[in-house]
mmCIF file of C-alpha atoms in Angstrom:
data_model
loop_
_atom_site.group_PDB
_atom_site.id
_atom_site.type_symbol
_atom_site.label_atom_id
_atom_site.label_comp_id
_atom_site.label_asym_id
_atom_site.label_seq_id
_atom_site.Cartn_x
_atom_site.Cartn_y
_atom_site.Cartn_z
ATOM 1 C CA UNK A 1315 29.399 7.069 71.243
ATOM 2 C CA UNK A 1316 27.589 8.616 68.480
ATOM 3 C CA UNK A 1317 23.793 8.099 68.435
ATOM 4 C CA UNK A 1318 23.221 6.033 65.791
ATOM 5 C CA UNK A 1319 20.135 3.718 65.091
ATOM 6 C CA UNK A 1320 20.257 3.056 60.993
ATOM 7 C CA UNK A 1321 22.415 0.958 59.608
ATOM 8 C CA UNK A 1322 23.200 2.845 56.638
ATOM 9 C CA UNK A 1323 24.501 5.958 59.298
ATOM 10 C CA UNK A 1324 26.429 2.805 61.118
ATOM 11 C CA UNK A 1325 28.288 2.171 58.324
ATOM 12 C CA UNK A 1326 28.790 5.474 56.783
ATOM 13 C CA UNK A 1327 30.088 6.952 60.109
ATOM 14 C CA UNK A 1328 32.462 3.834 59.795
ATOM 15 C CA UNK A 1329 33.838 5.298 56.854
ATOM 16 C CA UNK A 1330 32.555 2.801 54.245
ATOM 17 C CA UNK A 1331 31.027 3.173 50.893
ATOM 18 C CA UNK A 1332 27.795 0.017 50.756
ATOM 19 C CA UNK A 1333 25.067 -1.300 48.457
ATOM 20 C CA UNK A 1334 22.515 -3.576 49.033
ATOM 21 C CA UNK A 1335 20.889 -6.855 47.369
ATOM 22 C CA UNK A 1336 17.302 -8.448 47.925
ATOM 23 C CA UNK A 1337 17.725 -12.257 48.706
ATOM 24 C CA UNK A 1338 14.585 -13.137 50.297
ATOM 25 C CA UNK A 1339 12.831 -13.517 46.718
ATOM 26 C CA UNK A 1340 15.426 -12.868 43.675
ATOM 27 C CA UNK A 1341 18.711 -11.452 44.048
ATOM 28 C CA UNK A 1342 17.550 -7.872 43.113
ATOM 29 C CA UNK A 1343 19.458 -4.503 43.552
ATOM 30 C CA UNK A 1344 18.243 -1.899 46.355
ATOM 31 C CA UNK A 1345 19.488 1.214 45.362
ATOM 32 C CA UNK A 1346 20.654 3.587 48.184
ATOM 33 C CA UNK A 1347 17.817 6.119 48.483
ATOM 34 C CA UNK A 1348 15.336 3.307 48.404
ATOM 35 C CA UNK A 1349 17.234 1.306 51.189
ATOM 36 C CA UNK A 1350 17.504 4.896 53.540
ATOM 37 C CA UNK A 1351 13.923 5.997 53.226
ATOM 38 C CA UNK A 1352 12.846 2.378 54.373
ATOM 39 C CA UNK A 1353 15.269 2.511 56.997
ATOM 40 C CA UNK A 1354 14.115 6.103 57.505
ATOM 41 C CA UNK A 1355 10.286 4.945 57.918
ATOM 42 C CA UNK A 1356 9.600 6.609 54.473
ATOM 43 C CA UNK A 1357 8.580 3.775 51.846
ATOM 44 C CA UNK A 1358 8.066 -0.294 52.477
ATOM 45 C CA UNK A 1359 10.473 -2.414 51.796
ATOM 46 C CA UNK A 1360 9.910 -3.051 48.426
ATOM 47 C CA UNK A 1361 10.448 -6.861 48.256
ATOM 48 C CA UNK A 1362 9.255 -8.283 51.457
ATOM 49 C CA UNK A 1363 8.412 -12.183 51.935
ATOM 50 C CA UNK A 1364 7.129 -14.005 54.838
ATOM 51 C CA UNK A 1365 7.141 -10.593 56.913
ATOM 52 C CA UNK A 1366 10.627 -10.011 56.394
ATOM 53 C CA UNK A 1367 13.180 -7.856 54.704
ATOM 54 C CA UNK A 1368 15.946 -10.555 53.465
ATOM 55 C CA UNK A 1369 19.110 -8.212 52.412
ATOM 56 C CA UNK A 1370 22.546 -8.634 51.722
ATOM 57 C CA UNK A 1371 24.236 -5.203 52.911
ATOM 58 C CA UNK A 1372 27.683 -5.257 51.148
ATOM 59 C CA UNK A 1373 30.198 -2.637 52.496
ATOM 60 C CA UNK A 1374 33.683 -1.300 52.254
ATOM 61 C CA UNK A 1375 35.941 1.261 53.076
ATOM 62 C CA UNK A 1376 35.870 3.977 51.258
ATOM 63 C CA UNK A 1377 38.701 4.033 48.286
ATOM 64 C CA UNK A 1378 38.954 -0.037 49.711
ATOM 65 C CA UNK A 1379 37.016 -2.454 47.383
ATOM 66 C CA UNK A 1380 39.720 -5.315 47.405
ATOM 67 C CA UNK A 1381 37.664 -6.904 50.640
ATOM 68 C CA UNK A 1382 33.908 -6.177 51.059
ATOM 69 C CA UNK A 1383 31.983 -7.380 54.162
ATOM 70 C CA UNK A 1384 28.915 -8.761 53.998
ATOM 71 C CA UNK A 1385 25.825 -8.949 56.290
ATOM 72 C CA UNK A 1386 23.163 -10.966 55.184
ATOM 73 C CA UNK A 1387 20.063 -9.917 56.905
ATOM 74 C CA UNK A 1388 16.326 -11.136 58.163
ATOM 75 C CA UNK A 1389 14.505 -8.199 59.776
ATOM 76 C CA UNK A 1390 11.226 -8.205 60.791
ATOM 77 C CA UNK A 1391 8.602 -5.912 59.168
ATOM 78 C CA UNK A 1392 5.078 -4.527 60.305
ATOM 79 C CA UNK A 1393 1.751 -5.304 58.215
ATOM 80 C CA UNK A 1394 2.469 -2.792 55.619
ATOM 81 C CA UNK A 1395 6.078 -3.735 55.059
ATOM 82 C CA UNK A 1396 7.329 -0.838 57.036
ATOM 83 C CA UNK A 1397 10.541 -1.285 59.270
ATOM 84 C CA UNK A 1398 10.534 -2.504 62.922
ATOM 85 C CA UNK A 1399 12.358 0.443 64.292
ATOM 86 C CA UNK A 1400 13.010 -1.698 67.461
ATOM 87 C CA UNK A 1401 14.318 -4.803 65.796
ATOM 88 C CA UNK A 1402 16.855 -2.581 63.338
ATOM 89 C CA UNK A 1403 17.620 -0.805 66.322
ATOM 90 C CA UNK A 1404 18.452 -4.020 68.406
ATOM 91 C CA UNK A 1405 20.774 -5.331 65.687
ATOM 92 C CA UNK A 1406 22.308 -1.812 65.361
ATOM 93 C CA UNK A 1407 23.286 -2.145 68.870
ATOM 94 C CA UNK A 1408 24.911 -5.640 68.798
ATOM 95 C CA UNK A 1409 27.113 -4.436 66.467
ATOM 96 C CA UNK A 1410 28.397 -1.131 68.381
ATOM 97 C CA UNK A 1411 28.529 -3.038 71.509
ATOM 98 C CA UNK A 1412 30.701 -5.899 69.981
ATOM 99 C CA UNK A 1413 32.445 -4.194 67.202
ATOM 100 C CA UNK A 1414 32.682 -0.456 67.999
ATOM 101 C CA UNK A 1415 32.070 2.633 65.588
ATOM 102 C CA UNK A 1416 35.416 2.015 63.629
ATOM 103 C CA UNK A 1417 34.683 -1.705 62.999
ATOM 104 C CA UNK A 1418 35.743 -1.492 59.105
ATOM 105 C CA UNK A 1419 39.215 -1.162 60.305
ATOM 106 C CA UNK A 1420 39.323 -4.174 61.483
ATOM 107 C CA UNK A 1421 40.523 -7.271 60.622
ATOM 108 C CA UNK A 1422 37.675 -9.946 59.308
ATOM 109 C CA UNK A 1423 38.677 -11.927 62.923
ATOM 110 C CA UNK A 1424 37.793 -8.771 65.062
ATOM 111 C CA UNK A 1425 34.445 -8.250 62.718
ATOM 112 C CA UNK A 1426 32.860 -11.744 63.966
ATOM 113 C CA UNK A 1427 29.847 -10.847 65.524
ATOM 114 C CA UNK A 1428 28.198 -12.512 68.474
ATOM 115 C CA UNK A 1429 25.033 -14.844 67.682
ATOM 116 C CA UNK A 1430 22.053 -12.379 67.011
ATOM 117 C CA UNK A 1431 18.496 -13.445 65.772
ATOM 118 C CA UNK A 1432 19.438 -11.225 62.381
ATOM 119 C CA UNK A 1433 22.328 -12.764 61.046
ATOM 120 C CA UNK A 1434 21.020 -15.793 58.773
ATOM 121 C CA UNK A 1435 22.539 -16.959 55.298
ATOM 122 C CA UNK A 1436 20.092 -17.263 52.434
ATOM 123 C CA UNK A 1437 20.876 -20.801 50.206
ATOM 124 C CA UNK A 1438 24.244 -21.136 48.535
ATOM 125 C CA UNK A 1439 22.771 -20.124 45.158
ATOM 126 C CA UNK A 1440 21.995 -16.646 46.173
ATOM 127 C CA UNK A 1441 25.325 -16.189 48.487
ATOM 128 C CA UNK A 1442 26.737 -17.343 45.116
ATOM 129 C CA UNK A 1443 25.025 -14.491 43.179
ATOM 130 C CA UNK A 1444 25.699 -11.733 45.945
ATOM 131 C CA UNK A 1445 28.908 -12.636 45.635
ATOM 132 C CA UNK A 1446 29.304 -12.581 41.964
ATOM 133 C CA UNK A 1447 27.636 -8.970 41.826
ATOM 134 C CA UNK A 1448 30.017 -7.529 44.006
ATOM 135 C CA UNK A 1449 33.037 -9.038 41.595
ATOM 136 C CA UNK A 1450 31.392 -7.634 38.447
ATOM 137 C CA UNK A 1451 30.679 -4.481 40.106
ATOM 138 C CA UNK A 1452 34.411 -3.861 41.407
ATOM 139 C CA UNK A 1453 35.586 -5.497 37.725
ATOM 140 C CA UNK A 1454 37.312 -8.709 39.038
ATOM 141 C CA UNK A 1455 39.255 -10.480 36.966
ATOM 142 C CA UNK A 1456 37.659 -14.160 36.329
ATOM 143 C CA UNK A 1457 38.812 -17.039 39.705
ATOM 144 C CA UNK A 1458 40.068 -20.507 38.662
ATOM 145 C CA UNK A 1459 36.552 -21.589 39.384
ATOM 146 C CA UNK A 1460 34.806 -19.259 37.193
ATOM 147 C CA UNK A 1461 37.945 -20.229 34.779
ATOM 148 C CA UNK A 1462 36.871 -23.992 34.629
ATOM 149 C CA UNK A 1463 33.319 -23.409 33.361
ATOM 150 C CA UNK A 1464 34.399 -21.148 30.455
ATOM 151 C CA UNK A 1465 36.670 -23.594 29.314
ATOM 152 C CA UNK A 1466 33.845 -26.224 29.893
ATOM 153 C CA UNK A 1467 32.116 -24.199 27.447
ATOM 154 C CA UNK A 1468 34.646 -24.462 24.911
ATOM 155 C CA UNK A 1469 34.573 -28.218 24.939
ATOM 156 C CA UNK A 1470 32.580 -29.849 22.144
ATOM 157 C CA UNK A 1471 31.654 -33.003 24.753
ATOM 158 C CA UNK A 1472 29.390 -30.819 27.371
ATOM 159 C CA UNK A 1473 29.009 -34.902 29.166
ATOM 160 C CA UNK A 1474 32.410 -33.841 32.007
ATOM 161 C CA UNK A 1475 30.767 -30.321 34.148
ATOM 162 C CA UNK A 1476 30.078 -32.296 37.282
ATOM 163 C CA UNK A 1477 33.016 -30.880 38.615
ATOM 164 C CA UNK A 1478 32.015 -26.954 38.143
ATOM 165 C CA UNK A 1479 31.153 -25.202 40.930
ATOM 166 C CA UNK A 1480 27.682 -23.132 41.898
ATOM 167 C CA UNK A 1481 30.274 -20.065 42.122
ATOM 168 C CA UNK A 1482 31.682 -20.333 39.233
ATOM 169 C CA UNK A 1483 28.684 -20.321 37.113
ATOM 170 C CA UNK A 1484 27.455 -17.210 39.117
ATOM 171 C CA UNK A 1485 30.206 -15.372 38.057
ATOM 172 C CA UNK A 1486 30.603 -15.676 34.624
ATOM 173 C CA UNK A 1487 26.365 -15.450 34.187
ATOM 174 C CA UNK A 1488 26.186 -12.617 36.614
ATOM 175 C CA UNK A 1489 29.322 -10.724 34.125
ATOM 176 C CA UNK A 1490 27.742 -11.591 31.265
ATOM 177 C CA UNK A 1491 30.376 -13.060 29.259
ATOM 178 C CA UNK A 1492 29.842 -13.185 25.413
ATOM 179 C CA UNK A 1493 30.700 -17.321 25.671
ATOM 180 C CA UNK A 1494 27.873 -17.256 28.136
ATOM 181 C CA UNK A 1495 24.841 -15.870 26.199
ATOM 182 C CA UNK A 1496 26.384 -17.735 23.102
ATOM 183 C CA UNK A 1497 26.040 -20.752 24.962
ATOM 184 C CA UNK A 1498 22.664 -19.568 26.356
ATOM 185 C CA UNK A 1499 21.229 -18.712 23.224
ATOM 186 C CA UNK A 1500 21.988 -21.744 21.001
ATOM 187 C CA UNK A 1501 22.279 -24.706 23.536
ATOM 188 C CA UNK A 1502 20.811 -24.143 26.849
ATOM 189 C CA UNK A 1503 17.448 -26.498 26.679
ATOM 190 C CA UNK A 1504 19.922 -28.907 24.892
ATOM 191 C CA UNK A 1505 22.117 -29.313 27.637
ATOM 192 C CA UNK A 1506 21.770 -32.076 29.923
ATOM 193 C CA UNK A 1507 19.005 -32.129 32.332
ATOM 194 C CA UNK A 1508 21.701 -32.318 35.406
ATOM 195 C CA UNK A 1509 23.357 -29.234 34.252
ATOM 196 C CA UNK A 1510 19.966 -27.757 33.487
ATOM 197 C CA UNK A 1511 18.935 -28.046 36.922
ATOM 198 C CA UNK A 1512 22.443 -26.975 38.294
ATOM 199 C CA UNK A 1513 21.972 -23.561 36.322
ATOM 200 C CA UNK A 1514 18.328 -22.653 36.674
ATOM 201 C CA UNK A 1515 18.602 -21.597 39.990
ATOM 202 C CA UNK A 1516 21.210 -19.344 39.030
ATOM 203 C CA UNK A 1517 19.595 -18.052 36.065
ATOM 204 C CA UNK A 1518 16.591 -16.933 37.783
ATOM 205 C CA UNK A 1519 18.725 -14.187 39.275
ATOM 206 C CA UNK A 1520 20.599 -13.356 36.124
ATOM 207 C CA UNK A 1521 20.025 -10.575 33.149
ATOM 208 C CA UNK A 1522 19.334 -13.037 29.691
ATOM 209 C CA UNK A 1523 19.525 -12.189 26.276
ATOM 210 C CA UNK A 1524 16.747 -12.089 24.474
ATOM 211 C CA UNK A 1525 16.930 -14.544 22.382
ATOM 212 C CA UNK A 1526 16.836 -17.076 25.251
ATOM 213 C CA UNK A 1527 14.077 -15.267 26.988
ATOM 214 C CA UNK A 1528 11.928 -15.539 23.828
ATOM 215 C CA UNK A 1529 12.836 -19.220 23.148
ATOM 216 C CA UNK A 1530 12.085 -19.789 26.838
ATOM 217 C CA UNK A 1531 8.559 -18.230 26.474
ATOM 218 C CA UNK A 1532 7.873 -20.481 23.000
ATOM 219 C CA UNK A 1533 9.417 -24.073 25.317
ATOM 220 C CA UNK A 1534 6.911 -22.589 27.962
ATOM 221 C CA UNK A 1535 3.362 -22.515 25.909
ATOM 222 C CA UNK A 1536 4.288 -26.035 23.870
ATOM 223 C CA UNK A 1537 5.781 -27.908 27.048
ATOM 224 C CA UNK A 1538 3.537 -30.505 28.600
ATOM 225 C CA UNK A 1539 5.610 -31.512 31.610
ATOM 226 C CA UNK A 1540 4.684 -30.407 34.893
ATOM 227 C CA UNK A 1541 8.307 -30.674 36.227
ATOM 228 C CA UNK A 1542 9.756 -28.662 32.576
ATOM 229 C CA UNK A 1543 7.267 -25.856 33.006
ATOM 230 C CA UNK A 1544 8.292 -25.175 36.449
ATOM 231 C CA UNK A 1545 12.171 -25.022 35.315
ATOM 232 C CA UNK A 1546 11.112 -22.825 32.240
ATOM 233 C CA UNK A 1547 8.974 -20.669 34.251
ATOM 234 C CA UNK A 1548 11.990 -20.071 37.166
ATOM 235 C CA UNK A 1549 14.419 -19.122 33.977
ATOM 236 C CA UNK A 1550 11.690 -16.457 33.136
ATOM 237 C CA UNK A 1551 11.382 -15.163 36.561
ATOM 238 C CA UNK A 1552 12.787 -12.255 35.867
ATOM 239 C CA UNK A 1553 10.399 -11.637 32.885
ATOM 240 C CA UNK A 1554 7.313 -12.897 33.900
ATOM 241 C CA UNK A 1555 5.682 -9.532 33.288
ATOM 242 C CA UNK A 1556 5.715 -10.126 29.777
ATOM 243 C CA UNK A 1557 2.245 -10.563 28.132
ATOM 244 C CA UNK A 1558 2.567 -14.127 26.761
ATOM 245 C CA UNK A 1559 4.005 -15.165 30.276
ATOM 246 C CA UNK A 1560 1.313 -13.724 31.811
ATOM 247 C CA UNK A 1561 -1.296 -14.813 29.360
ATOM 248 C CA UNK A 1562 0.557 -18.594 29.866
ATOM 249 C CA UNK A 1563 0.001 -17.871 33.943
ATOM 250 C CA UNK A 1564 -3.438 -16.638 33.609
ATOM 251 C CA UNK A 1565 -4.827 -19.827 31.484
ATOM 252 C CA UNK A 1566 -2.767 -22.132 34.109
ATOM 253 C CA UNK A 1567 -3.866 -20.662 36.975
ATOM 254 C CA UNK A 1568 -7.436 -20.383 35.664
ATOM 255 C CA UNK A 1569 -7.887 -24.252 35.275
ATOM 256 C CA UNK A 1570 -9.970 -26.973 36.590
ATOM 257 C CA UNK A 1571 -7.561 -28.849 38.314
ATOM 258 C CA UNK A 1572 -7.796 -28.591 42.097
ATOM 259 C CA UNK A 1573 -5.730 -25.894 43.843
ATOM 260 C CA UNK A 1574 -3.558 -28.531 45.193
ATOM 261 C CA UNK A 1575 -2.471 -29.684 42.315
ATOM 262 C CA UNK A 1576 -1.093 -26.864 40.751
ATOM 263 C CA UNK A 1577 0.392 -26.141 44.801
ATOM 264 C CA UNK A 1578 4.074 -25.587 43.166
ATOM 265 C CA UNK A 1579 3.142 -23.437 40.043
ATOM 266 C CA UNK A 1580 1.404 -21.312 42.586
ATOM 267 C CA UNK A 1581 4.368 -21.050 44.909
ATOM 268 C CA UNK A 1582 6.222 -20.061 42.194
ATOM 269 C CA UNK A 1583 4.184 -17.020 41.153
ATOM 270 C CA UNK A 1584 4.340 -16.121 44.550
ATOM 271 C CA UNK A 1585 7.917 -16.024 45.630
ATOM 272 C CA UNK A 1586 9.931 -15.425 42.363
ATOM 273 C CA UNK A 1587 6.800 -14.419 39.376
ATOM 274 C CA UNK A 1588 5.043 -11.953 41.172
ATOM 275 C CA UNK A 1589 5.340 -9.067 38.723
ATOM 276 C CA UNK A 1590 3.334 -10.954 36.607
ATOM 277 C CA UNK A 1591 0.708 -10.334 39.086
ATOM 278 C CA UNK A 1592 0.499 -6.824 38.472
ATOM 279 C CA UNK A 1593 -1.769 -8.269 35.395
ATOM 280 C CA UNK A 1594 -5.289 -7.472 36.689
ATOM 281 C CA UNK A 1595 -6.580 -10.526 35.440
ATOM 282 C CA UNK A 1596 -4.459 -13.052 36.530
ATOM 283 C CA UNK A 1597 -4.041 -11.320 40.404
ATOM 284 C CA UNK A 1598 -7.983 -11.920 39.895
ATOM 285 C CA UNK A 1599 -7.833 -15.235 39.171
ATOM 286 C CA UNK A 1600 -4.755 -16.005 41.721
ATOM 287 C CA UNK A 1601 -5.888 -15.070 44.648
ATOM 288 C CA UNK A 1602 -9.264 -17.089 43.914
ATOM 289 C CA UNK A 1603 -7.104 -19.925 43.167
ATOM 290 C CA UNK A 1604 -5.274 -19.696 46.442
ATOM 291 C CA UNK A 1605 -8.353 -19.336 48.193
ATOM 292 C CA UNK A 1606 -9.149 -22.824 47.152
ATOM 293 C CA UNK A 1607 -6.130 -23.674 49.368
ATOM 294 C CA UNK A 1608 -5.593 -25.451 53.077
ATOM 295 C CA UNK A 1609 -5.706 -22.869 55.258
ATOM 296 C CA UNK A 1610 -2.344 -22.175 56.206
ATOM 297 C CA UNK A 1611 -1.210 -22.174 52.564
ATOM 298 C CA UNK A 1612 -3.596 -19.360 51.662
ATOM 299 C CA UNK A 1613 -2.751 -17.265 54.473
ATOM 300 C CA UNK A 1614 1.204 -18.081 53.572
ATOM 301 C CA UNK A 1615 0.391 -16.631 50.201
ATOM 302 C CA UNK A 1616 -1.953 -13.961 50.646
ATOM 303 C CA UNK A 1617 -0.257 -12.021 53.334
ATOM 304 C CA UNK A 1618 3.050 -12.458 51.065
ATOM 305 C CA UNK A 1619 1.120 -10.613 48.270
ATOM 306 C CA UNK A 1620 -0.575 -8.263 50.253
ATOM 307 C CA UNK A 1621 2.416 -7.525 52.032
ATOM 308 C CA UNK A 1622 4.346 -6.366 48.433
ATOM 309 C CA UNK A 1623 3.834 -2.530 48.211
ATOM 310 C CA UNK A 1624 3.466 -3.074 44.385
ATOM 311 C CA UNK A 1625 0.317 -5.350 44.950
ATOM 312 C CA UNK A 1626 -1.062 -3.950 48.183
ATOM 313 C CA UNK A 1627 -3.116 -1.328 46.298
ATOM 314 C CA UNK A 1628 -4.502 -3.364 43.725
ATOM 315 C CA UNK A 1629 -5.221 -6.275 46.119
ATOM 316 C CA UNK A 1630 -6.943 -3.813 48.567
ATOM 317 C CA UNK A 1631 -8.849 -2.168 45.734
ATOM 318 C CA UNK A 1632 -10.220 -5.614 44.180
ATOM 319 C CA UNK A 1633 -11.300 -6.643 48.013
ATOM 320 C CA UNK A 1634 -13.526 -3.603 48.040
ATOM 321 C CA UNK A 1635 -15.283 -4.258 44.662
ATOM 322 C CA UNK A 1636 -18.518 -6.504 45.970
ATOM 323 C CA UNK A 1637 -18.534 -8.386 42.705
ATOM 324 C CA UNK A 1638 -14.829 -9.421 42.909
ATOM 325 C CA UNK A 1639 -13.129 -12.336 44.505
ATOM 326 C CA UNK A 1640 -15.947 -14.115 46.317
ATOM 327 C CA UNK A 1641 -13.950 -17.137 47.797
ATOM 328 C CA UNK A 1642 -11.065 -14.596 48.343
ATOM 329 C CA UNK A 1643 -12.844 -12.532 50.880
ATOM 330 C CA UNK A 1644 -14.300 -15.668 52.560
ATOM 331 C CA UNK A 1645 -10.892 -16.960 53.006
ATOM 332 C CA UNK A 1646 -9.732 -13.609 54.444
ATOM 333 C CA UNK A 1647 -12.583 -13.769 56.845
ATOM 334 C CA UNK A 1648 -11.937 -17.101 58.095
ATOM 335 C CA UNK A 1649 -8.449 -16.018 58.374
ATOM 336 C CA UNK A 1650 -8.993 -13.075 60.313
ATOM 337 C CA UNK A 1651 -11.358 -15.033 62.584
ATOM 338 C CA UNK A 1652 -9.222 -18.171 63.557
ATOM 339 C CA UNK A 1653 -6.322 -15.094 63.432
ATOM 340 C CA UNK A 1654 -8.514 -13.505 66.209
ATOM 341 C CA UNK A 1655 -9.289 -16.633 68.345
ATOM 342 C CA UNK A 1656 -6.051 -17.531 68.771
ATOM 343 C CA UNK A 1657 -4.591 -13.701 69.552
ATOM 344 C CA UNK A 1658 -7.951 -13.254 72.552
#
C-alpha cells in the first residue's frame, strides 16, 4: 500500500476531487493550498478554536459530484496551531485499514468507518450550511424543503413557518436567492422573534447584502437589550471588522460593568467576532477585560486568541510592551504557574 500520511494525498490517490469548510468557528472556506501547506507543516491552521482544527473535508470522484462524502473533523493542534503529525497520521490510518486506497468506489455502506476519536459532527446549523455549500457549489436545483420556505416568503401572513426546516433555510440563504435578500433587506428585524432566532444562527455563516448589514450595524448602536445585541451582533459576525462594529465592541467591552456580566458578549467576540480584534484598540481593551475573568474562562479565551495565527503576532507584540496590558500579563502568569503545578 502506498505510503500515504495526508489526507489530501489519501483522497487524491483515491481519485477524488475535495474542498474543505471551517466549522469549529463560522462555516468558512479553506481553499486547497491553504489546507495542504497546514497539512504539509507549512502555515497554522488558520481558524483554530479550543486547540483544534474543526473541518468539514467534502470529497468526490473526480467527474462524480451527484454524491459527495463528507468527513467532519476535530484534530488536535500544537501551541502555535500547527498540525499534530501523529494524530492526522492516526486517523489517516483508520481509514486505509478499514476502507482501503480505492474507498470512493464504494458504496456509502462500505465507507462507514469504525469509531475513531476524529470523527465528531459540529451542531445541525453548521452540517446544515456545509451541506448547502456543497449544493450551491455543484448548482443543485432547489429540494422540497428549501421549496417550502420560498413559498413561505411569498405569503403576505409570515405567522405559519414553524414547519420550515433548518435545511431549508440554509439553502436558499447560502444560494443567495433574490426573494432572500429582498426579504432580508426590507423585513428581517420585523419578522417574528421565533423565526428571528431560527435564522440567526444561519445567517452568521451566510454572505448579506448590504443593505441588511448596514441596517444591522444602525439596530446595533440604538438597541438597549442585552439579549437583541447579542442576536444583532451574531448576524454581523461576518462583518465585525467594520469600523462602527468595532468602535460599538470597543465602547462595550471598555465598560464598567464587571467582566462577568458582559461573560456572553465576550464569548461572542471570541468564537465568531474575532476579526474585529485585529482593531488594536479593542484587542487592548479585550484581553484586559478577560483578564478580569474566573480563571478558567480567561485561559479558555486567551489561548483561543493567541492560538489564531492572525492575532498571535499582535497579541505577542502587545505582551512585550511594559506599559501594555497590566492585568493581562498577571493573568498569564498565574496561568502559567497553576499550568506548571499541575504538569510537575
Amino acid at each position: 500500500m502506498q505510503n500515504i500520511s495526508t489526507l489530501y494525498q489519501l483522497v487524491q490517490y483515491a481519485g477524488c476531487d475535495y474542498c474543505v469548510f471551517d466549522v469549529g468557528r463560522r462555516v468558512i472556506d479553506i481553499d486547497k493550498t491553504t489546507f495542504e501547506q497546514f497539512e504539509d507543516g507549512q502555515q497554522a491552521y488558520p481558524y483554530p478554536i479550543q486547540s483544534q482544527a474543526k473541518f468539514a473535508l467534502v470529497y468526490w470522484p473526480i467527474g462524480q459530484t451527484d454524491n459527495p462524502y463528507i468527513w467532519f473533523l476535530n484534530l488536535p493542534l500544537d501551541e502555535e496551531s500547527q498540525v499534530i503529525p501523529g494524530s492526522r497520521n492516526h486517523f489517516v490510518a483508520i481509514i486505509q485499514e478499514a476502507l482501503g486506497n480505492d474507498f470512493a468506489q464504494q458504496t456509502d455502506e462500505q465507507q462507514q468507518l469504525p469509531d475513531n476519536p476524529y470523527i465528531k459532527l459540529p451542531e445541525q446549523t453548521k452540517v446544515a450550511i456545509v451541506n448547502a455549500r456543497i449544493k450551491d457549489k455543484f448548482n443543485r436545483s432547489y429540494s422540497e424543503l428549501a421549496q417550502a420556505c420560498l413559498d413561505y416568503l411569498d405569503q403576505s401572513d409570515k405567522a405559519q413557518w414553524r414547519n420550515l426546516t433548518v435545511q431549508g433555510w440554509a439553502d436558499i440563504l447560502v444560494q443567495k436567492d433574490p426573494k432572500v435578500h429582498k426579504l432580508l433587506q426590507n423585513e428581517f428585524w420585523q419578522l417574528p422573534d421565533e423565526l428571528q432566532n431560527q435564522l440567526i444562527p444561519i445567517l452568521e455563516h451566510c454572505e448579506l447584502p448590504k443593505v441588511l448589514v448596514n441596517k444591522s450595524i444602525r439596530y446595533l448602536e440604538n438597541e438597549n437589550s442585552e439579549e437583541k445585541q447579542l442576536a444583532i451582533l451574531r448576524v454581523l459576525a461576518g462583518y465585525c471588522d467594520q469600523t462602527s462594529v468595532q468602535t460599538w465592541l470597543t465602547k462595550q467591552v471598555s465598560t464598567d460593568k464587571p467582566a462577568e456580566d458582559i461573560l456572553n458578549l465576550l464569548l461572542i467576540v471570541g468564537a465568531r467576532c474575532w476579526v474585529s480584534l485585529k482593531d488594536p484598540l479593542l484587542l487592548s481593551v479585550y484581553l484586559e477585560k478577560i483578564a478580569d475573568l474566573p480563571a478558567n474562562n480567561f485561559e479558555a479565551l486567551f489561548r483561543d486568541a493567541i492560538a489564531l495565527p492572525s492575532l498571535r503576532r499582535p497579541i505577542l507584540a502587545l505582551m512585550q510592551n511594559p506599559n501594555a496590558l497590566p492585568k493581562t500579563r498577571i493573568a498569564v502568569s498565574n496561568m502559567i504557574k497553576a499550568s506548571y503545578g499541575t504538569t510537575h
